[in-house]
Short mmCIF file of C-alpha atoms in Angstrom, two decimals:
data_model
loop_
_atom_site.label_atom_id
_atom_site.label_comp_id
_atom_site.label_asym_id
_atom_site.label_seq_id
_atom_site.Cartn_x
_atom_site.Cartn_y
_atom_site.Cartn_z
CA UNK A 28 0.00 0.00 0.00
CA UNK A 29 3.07 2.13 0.87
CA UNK A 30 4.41 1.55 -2.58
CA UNK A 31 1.09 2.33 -4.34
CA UNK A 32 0.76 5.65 -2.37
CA UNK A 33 4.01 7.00 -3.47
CA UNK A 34 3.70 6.12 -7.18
CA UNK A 35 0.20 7.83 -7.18
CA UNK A 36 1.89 10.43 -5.71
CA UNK A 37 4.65 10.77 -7.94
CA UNK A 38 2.70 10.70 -11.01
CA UNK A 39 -0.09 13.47 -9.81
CA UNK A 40 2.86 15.44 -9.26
CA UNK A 41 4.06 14.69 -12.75
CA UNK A 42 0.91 15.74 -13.95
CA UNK A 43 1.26 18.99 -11.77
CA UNK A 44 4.44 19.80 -13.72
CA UNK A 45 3.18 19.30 -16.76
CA UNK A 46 0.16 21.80 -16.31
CA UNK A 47 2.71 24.29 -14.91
CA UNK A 48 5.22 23.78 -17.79
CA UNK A 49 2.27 24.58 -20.19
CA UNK A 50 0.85 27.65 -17.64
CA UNK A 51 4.22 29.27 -17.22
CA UNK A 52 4.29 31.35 -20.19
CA UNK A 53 1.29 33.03 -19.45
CA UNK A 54 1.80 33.05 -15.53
CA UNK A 55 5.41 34.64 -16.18
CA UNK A 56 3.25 37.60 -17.24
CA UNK A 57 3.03 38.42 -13.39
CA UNK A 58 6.61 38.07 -11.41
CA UNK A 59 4.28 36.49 -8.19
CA UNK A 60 1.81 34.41 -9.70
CA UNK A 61 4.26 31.33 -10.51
CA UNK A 62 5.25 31.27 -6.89
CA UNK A 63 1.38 31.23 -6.20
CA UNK A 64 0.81 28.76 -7.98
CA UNK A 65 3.08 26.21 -6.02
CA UNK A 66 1.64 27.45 -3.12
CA UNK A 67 -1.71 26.48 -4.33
CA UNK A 68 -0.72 22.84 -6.12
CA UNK A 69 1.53 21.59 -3.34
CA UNK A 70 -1.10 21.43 -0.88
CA UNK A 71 -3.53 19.90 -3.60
CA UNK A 72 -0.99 17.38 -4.52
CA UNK A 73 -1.13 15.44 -1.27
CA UNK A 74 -4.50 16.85 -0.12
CA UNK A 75 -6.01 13.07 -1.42
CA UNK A 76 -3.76 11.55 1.42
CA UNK A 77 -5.31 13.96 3.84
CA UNK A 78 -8.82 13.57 2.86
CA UNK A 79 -7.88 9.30 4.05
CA UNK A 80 -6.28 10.31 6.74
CA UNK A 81 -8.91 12.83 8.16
CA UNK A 82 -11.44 10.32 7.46
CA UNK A 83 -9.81 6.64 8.84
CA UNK A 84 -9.73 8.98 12.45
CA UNK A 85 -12.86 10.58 12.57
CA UNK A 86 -12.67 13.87 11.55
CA UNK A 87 -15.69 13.41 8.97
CA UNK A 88 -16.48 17.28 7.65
CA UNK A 89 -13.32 18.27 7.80
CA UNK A 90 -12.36 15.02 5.48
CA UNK A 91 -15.35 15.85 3.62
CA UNK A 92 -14.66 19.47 2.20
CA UNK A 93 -10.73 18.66 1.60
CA UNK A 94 -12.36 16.47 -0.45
CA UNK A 95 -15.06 17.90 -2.78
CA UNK A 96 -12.07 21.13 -3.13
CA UNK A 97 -9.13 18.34 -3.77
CA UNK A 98 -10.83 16.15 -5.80
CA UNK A 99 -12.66 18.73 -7.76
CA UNK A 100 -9.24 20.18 -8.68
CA UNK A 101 -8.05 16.83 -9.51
CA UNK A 102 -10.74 16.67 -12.46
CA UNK A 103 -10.07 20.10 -13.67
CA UNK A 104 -5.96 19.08 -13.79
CA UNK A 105 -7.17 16.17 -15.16
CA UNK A 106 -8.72 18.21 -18.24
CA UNK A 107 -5.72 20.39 -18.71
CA UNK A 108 -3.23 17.84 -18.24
CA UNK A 109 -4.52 15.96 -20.56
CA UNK A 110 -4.15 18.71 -23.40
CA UNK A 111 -0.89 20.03 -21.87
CA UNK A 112 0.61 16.63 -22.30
CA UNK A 113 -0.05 16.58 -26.36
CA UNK A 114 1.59 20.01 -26.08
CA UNK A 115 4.58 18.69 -24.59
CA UNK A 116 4.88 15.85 -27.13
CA UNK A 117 5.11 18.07 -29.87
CA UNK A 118 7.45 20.23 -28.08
CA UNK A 119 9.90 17.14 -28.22
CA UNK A 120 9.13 16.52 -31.83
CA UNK A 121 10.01 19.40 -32.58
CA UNK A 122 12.92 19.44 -30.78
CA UNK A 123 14.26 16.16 -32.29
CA UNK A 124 13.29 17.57 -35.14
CA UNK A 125 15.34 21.02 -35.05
CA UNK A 126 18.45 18.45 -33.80
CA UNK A 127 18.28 16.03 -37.19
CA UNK A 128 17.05 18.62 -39.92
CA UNK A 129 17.62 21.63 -40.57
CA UNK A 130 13.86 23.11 -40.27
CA UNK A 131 13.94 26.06 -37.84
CA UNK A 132 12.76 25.31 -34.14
CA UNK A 133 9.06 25.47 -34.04
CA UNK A 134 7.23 25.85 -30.86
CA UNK A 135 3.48 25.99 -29.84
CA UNK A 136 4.42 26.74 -25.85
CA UNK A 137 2.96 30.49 -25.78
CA UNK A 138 0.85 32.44 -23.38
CA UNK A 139 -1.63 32.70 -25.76
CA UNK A 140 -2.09 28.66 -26.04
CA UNK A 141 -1.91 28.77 -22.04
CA UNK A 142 -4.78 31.08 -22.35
CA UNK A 143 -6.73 28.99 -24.66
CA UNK A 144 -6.62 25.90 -22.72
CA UNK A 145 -6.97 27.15 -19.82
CA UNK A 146 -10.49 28.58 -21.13
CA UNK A 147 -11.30 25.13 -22.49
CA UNK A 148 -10.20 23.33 -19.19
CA UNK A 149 -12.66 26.02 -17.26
CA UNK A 150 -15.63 25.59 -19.79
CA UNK A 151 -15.10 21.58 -19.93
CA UNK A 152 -14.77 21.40 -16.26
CA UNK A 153 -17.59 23.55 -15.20
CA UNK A 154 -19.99 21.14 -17.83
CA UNK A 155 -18.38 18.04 -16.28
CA UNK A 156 -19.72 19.15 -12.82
CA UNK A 157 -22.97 19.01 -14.33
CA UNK A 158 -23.03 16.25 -16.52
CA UNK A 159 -21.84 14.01 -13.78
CA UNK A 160 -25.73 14.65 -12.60
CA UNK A 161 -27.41 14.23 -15.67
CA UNK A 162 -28.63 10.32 -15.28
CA UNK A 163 -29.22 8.25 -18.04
CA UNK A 164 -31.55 5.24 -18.49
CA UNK A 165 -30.47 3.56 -20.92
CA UNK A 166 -32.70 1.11 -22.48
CA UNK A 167 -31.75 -2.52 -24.17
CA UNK A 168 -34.46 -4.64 -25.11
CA UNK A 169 -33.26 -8.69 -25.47
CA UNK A 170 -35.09 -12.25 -26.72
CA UNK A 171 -35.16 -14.11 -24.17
CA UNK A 172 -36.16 -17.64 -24.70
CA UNK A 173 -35.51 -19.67 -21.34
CA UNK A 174 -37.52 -17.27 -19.36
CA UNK A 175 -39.01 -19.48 -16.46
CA UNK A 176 -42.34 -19.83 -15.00
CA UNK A 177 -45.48 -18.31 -16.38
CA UNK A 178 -43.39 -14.89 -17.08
CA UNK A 179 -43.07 -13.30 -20.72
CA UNK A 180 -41.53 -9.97 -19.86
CA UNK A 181 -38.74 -8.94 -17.05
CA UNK A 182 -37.45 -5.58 -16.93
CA UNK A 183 -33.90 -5.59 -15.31
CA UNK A 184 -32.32 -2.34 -13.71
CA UNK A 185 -28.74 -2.26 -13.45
CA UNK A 186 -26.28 -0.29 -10.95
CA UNK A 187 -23.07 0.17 -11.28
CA UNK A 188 -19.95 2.02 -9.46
CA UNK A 189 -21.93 4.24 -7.10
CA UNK A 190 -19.32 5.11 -4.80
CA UNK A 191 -21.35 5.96 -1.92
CA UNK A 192 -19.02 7.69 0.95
CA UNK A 193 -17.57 10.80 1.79
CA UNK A 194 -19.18 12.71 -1.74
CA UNK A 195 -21.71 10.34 -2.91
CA UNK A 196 -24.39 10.37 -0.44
CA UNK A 197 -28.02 12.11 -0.32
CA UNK A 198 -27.20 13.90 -3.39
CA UNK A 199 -26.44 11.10 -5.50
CA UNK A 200 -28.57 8.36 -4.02
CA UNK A 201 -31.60 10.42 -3.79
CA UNK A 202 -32.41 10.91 -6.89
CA UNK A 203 -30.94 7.13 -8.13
CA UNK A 204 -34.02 5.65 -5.93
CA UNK A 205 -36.71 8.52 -7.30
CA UNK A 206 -35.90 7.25 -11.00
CA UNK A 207 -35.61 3.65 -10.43
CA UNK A 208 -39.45 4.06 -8.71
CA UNK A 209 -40.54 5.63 -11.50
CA UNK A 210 -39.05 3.46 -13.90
CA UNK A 211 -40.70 0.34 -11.31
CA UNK A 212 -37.92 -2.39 -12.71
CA UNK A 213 -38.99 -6.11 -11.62
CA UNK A 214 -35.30 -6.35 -10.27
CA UNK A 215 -32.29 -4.65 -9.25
CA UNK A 216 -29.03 -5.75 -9.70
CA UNK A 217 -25.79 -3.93 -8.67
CA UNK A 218 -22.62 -4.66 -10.30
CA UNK A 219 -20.17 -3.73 -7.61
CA UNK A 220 -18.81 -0.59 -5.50
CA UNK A 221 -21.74 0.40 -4.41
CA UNK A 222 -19.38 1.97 -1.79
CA UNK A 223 -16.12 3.65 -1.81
CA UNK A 224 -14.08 3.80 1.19
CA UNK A 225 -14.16 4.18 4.90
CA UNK A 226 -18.32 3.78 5.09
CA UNK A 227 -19.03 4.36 9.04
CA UNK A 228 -20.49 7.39 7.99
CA UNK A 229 -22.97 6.66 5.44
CA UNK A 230 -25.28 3.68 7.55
CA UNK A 231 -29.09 6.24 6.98
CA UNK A 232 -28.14 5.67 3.80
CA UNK A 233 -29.64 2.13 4.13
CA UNK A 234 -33.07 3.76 4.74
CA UNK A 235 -32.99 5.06 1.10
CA UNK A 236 -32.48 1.90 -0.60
CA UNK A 237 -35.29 0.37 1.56
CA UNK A 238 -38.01 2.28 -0.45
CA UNK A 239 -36.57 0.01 -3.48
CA UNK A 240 -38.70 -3.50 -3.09
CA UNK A 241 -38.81 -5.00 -6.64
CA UNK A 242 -40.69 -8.10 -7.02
CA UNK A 243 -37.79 -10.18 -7.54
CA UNK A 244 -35.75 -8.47 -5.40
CA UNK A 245 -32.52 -6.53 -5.55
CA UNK A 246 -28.78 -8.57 -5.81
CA UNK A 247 -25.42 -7.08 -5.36
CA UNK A 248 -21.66 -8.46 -6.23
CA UNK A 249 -18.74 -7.00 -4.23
CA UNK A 250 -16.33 -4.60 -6.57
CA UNK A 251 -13.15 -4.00 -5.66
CA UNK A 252 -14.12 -0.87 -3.31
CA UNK A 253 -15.96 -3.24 -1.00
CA UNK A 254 -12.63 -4.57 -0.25
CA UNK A 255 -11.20 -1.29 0.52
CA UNK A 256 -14.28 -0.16 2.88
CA UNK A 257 -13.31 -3.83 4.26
CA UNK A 258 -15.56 -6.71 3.55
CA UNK A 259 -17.75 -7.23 7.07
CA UNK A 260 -18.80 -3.51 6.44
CA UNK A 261 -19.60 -3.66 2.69
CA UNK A 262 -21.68 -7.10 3.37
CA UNK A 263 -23.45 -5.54 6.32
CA UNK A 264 -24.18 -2.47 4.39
CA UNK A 265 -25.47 -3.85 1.28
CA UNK A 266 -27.92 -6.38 3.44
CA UNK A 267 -28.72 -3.98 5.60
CA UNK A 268 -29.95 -2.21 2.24
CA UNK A 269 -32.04 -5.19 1.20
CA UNK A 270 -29.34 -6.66 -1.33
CA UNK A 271 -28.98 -9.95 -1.08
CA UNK A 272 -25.01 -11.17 -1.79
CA UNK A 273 -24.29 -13.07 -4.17
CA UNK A 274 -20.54 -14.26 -4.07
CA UNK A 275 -20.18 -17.57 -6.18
CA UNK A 276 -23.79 -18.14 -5.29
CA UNK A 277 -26.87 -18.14 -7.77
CA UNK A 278 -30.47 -17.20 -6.62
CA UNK A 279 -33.65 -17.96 -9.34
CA UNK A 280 -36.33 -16.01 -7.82
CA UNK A 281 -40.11 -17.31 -8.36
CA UNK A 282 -37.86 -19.28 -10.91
CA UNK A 283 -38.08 -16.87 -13.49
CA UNK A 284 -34.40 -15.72 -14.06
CA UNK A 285 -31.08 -17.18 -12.89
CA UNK A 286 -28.94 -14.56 -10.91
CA UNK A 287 -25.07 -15.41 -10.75
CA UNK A 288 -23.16 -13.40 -8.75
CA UNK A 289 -18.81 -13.50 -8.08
CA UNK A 290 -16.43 -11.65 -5.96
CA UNK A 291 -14.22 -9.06 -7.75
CA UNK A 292 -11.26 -10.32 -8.82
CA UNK A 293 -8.23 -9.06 -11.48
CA UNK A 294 -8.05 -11.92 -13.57
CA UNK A 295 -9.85 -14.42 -11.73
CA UNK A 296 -11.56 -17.38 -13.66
CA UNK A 297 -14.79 -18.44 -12.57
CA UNK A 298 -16.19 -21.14 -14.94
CA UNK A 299 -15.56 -23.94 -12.16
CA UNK A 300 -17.63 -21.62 -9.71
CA UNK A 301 -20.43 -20.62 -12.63
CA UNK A 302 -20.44 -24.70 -13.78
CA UNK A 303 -21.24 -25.48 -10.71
CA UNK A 304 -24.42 -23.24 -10.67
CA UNK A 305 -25.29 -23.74 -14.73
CA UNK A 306 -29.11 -23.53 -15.18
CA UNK A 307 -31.73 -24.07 -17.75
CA UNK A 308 -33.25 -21.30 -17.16
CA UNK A 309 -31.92 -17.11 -18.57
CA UNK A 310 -28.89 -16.65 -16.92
CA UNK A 311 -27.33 -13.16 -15.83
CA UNK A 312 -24.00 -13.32 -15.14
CA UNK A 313 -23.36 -10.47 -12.45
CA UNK A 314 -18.77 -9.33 -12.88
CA UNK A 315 -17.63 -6.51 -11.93
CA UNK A 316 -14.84 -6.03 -14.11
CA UNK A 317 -15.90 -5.94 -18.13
CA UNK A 318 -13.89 -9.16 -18.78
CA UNK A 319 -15.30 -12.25 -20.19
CA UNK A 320 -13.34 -15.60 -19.91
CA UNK A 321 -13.73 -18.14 -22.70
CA UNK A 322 -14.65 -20.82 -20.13
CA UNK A 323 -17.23 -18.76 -18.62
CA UNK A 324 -18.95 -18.25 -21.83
CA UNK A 325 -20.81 -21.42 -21.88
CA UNK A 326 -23.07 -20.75 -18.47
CA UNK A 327 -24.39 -17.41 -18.93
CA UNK A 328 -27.17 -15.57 -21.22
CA UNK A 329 -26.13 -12.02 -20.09
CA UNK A 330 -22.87 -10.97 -18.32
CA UNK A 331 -23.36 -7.58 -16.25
CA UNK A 332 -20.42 -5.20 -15.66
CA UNK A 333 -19.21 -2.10 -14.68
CA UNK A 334 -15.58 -0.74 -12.99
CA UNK A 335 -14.54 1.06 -16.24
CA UNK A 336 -16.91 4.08 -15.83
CA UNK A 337 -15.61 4.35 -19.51
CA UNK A 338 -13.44 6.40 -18.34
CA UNK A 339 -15.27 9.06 -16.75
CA UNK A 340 -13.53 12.26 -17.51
CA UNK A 341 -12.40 12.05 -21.58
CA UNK A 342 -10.02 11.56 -23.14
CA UNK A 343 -9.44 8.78 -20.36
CA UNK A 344 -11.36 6.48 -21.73
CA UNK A 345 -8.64 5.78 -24.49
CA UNK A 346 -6.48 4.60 -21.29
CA UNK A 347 -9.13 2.52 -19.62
CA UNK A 348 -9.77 0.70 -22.90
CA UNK A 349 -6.36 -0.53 -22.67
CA UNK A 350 -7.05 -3.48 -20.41
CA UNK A 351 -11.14 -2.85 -20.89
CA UNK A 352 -11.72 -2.80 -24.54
CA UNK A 353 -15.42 -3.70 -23.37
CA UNK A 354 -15.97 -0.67 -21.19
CA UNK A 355 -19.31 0.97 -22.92
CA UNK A 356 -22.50 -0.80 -23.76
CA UNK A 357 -23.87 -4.04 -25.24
CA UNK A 358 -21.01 -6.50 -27.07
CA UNK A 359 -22.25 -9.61 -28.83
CA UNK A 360 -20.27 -12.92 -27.89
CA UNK A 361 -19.31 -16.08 -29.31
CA UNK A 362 -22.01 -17.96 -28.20
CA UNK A 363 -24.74 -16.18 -29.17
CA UNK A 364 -24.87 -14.22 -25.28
CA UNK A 365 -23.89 -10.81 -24.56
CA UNK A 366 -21.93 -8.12 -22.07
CA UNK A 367 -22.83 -5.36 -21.10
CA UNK A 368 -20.54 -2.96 -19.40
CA UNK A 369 -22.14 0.48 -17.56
CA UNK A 370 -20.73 3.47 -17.61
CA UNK A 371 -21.67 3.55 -14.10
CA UNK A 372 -24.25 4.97 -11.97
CA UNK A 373 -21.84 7.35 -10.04
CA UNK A 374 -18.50 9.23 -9.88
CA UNK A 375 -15.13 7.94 -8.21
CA UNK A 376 -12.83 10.58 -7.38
CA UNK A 377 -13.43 13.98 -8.63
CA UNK A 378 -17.33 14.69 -8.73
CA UNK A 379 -17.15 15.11 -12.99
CA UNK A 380 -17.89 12.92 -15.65
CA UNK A 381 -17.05 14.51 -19.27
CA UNK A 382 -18.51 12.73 -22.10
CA UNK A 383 -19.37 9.41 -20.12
CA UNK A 384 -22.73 10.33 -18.45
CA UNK A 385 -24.31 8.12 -15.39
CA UNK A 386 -26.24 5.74 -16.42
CA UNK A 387 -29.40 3.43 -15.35
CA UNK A 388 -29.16 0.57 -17.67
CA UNK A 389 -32.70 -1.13 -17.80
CA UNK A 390 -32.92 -4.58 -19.84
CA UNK A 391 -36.15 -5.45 -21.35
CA UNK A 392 -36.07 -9.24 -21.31
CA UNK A 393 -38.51 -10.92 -23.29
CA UNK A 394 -40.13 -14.04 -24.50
CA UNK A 395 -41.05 -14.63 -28.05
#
């Protein structure tokens, strides 16, 4: 954990650089305003540390408004950074290139450039804020053949990567439960980190999620998050809530539809777990990471996901489709099944989502 803290450390300082480096032409314009500025992004560099630390002893609002002002900087470096950063690559081109050839040095570093994407980061960032509370329902409408019982039509609401703690609480949850009683789903299934961190603090919470009583009832798989709010808590949470928790366990309720749930894991194969629970009837396949193992492929109808949250702020999304090429949507599979992989219900980290909006993913399952 040590080891993990100081390389996220050293790289969001890294990225701190790089927005100064691209700033510094226009801040030079004042002799005080560089020196400023490291007064202002020091703090913010290890203010994530203290936001953990203020929390794990107690010190709940104080942990609660580093927070929303760290992480809220955190998306808005995120923005420029990420603009900076093709800045800086042509920079070195360019630089090679003056070194090899004989083409004059070109260079797109200028205060007026600062000024332009720092406009861009401002305008970007300020929409981000509010996109990250414009909630989707996204709608997917699926044959499905091995429905059980006398049923011929189940709607299916999915959540995904809520992050309830510190940030996420009232103001996210609230209105998550208002939609999904409009939208009166038959069940609920949650995909994983439903909670972030350190989740003392967030137990009337519970009370919310009790006005959600779908007729089949409402499953949840642990995400990696559970593990870091520690798994007695998560479980106790998430029951408390009226989830019932499926890890390597299946549930067919008024044997209808076949729920299989599995712990998070990196790279974990589950077909021995999901054999074990194979079932005539539809089968949803409830992983939280978007990754589907040939071996698995045989046992499920529909494999729910999440973790990715595409990215959340663009453009990284190219970054989490590295090891998630399956990180947005429905994706047909070999055996005539699908995945689907949410963008997520809520935000992780800095309260902004930029072009990956929160989504309610409802599945119309239905019998010819």
């Amino acid at each position: 954990m040590t080891l993990f803290v100081i390389t996220a450390l050293l790289i969001y300082t890294a990225m701190h650089l790089v927005v100064f480096w691209g700033m510094h032409p226009l801040l030079a314009r004042h002799r005080a305003l560089p020196t400023l500025s490291w007064v202002l992004m020091v703090p913010m560099i290890f203010a994530p540390v203290g936001v953990r630390l203020l929390e794990r002893y107690g010190y709940e609002w104080g942990a609660r408004a580093l927070a929303w002002t760290s992480f809220t900087w955190m998306g808005f470096l995120f923005i420029a950074f990420s603009m900076f950063i093709i800045l800086f690559a042509f920079e070195i081109l360019f630089f090679i290139l003056k070194r090899i050839t004989p083409l004059p040095r070109l260079s797109l570093r200028s205060a007026q450039s600062a000024a332009i994407i720092f406009i861009i980061t401002l305008t970007a960032g300020i929409y981000s804020l509010h996109e990250a509370t414009d909630m989707r329902v996204e709608r997917i409408s699926l044959q499905a053949e091995s429905l059980g019982g006398s049923a011929k039509k189940i709607t299916v609401a999915q959540l995904s990567d809520i992050h309830l703690g510190l940030m996420n609480r009232e103001n996210i949850l609230a209105p998550i439960v208002s939609k999904l009683q409009e939208l009166k789903p038959d069940i609920v299934l949650a995909t994983g980190d439903v909670v972030d961190a350190q989740i003392n603090h967030i137990d009337e919470l519970s009370d919310l999620w009790l006005r959600i009583d779908p007729p089949l009832g409402k499953y949840a798989v642990l995400g990696n998050h559970e593990y870091y709010a520690g798994l007695k808590q998560s479980i106790e949470f998430l029951e408390k809530s009226g989830f019932k928790v499926l890890r390597g366990e299946s549930d067919s309720p008024r044997g209808e539809v076949t729920i299989i749930g599995v712990d998070d894991s990196r790279d974990a194969d589950n077909s021995a777990i999901i054999r074990e629970l194979d079932s005539p009837l539809y089968t949803i396949y409830m992983k939280h990471r978007p990754k589907v193992i040939a071996g698995e492929l045989p046992f499920f109808d529909l494999q729910l996901s999440g973790h990715a949250h595409k990215g959340q702020i663009f453009p990284f999304n190219f970054l989490t489709a590295i090891p998630f090429p399956m990180q947005d949507g429905l994706y047909p599979l070999p055996r005539e099944n699908y995945l689907y992989a949410s963008r997520g219900t809520g935000t992780w980290g800095p309260p902004m989502r930029l072009l990956s909006p929160p989504e309610i993913s409802i599945f119309e399952l239905t019998k010819p």
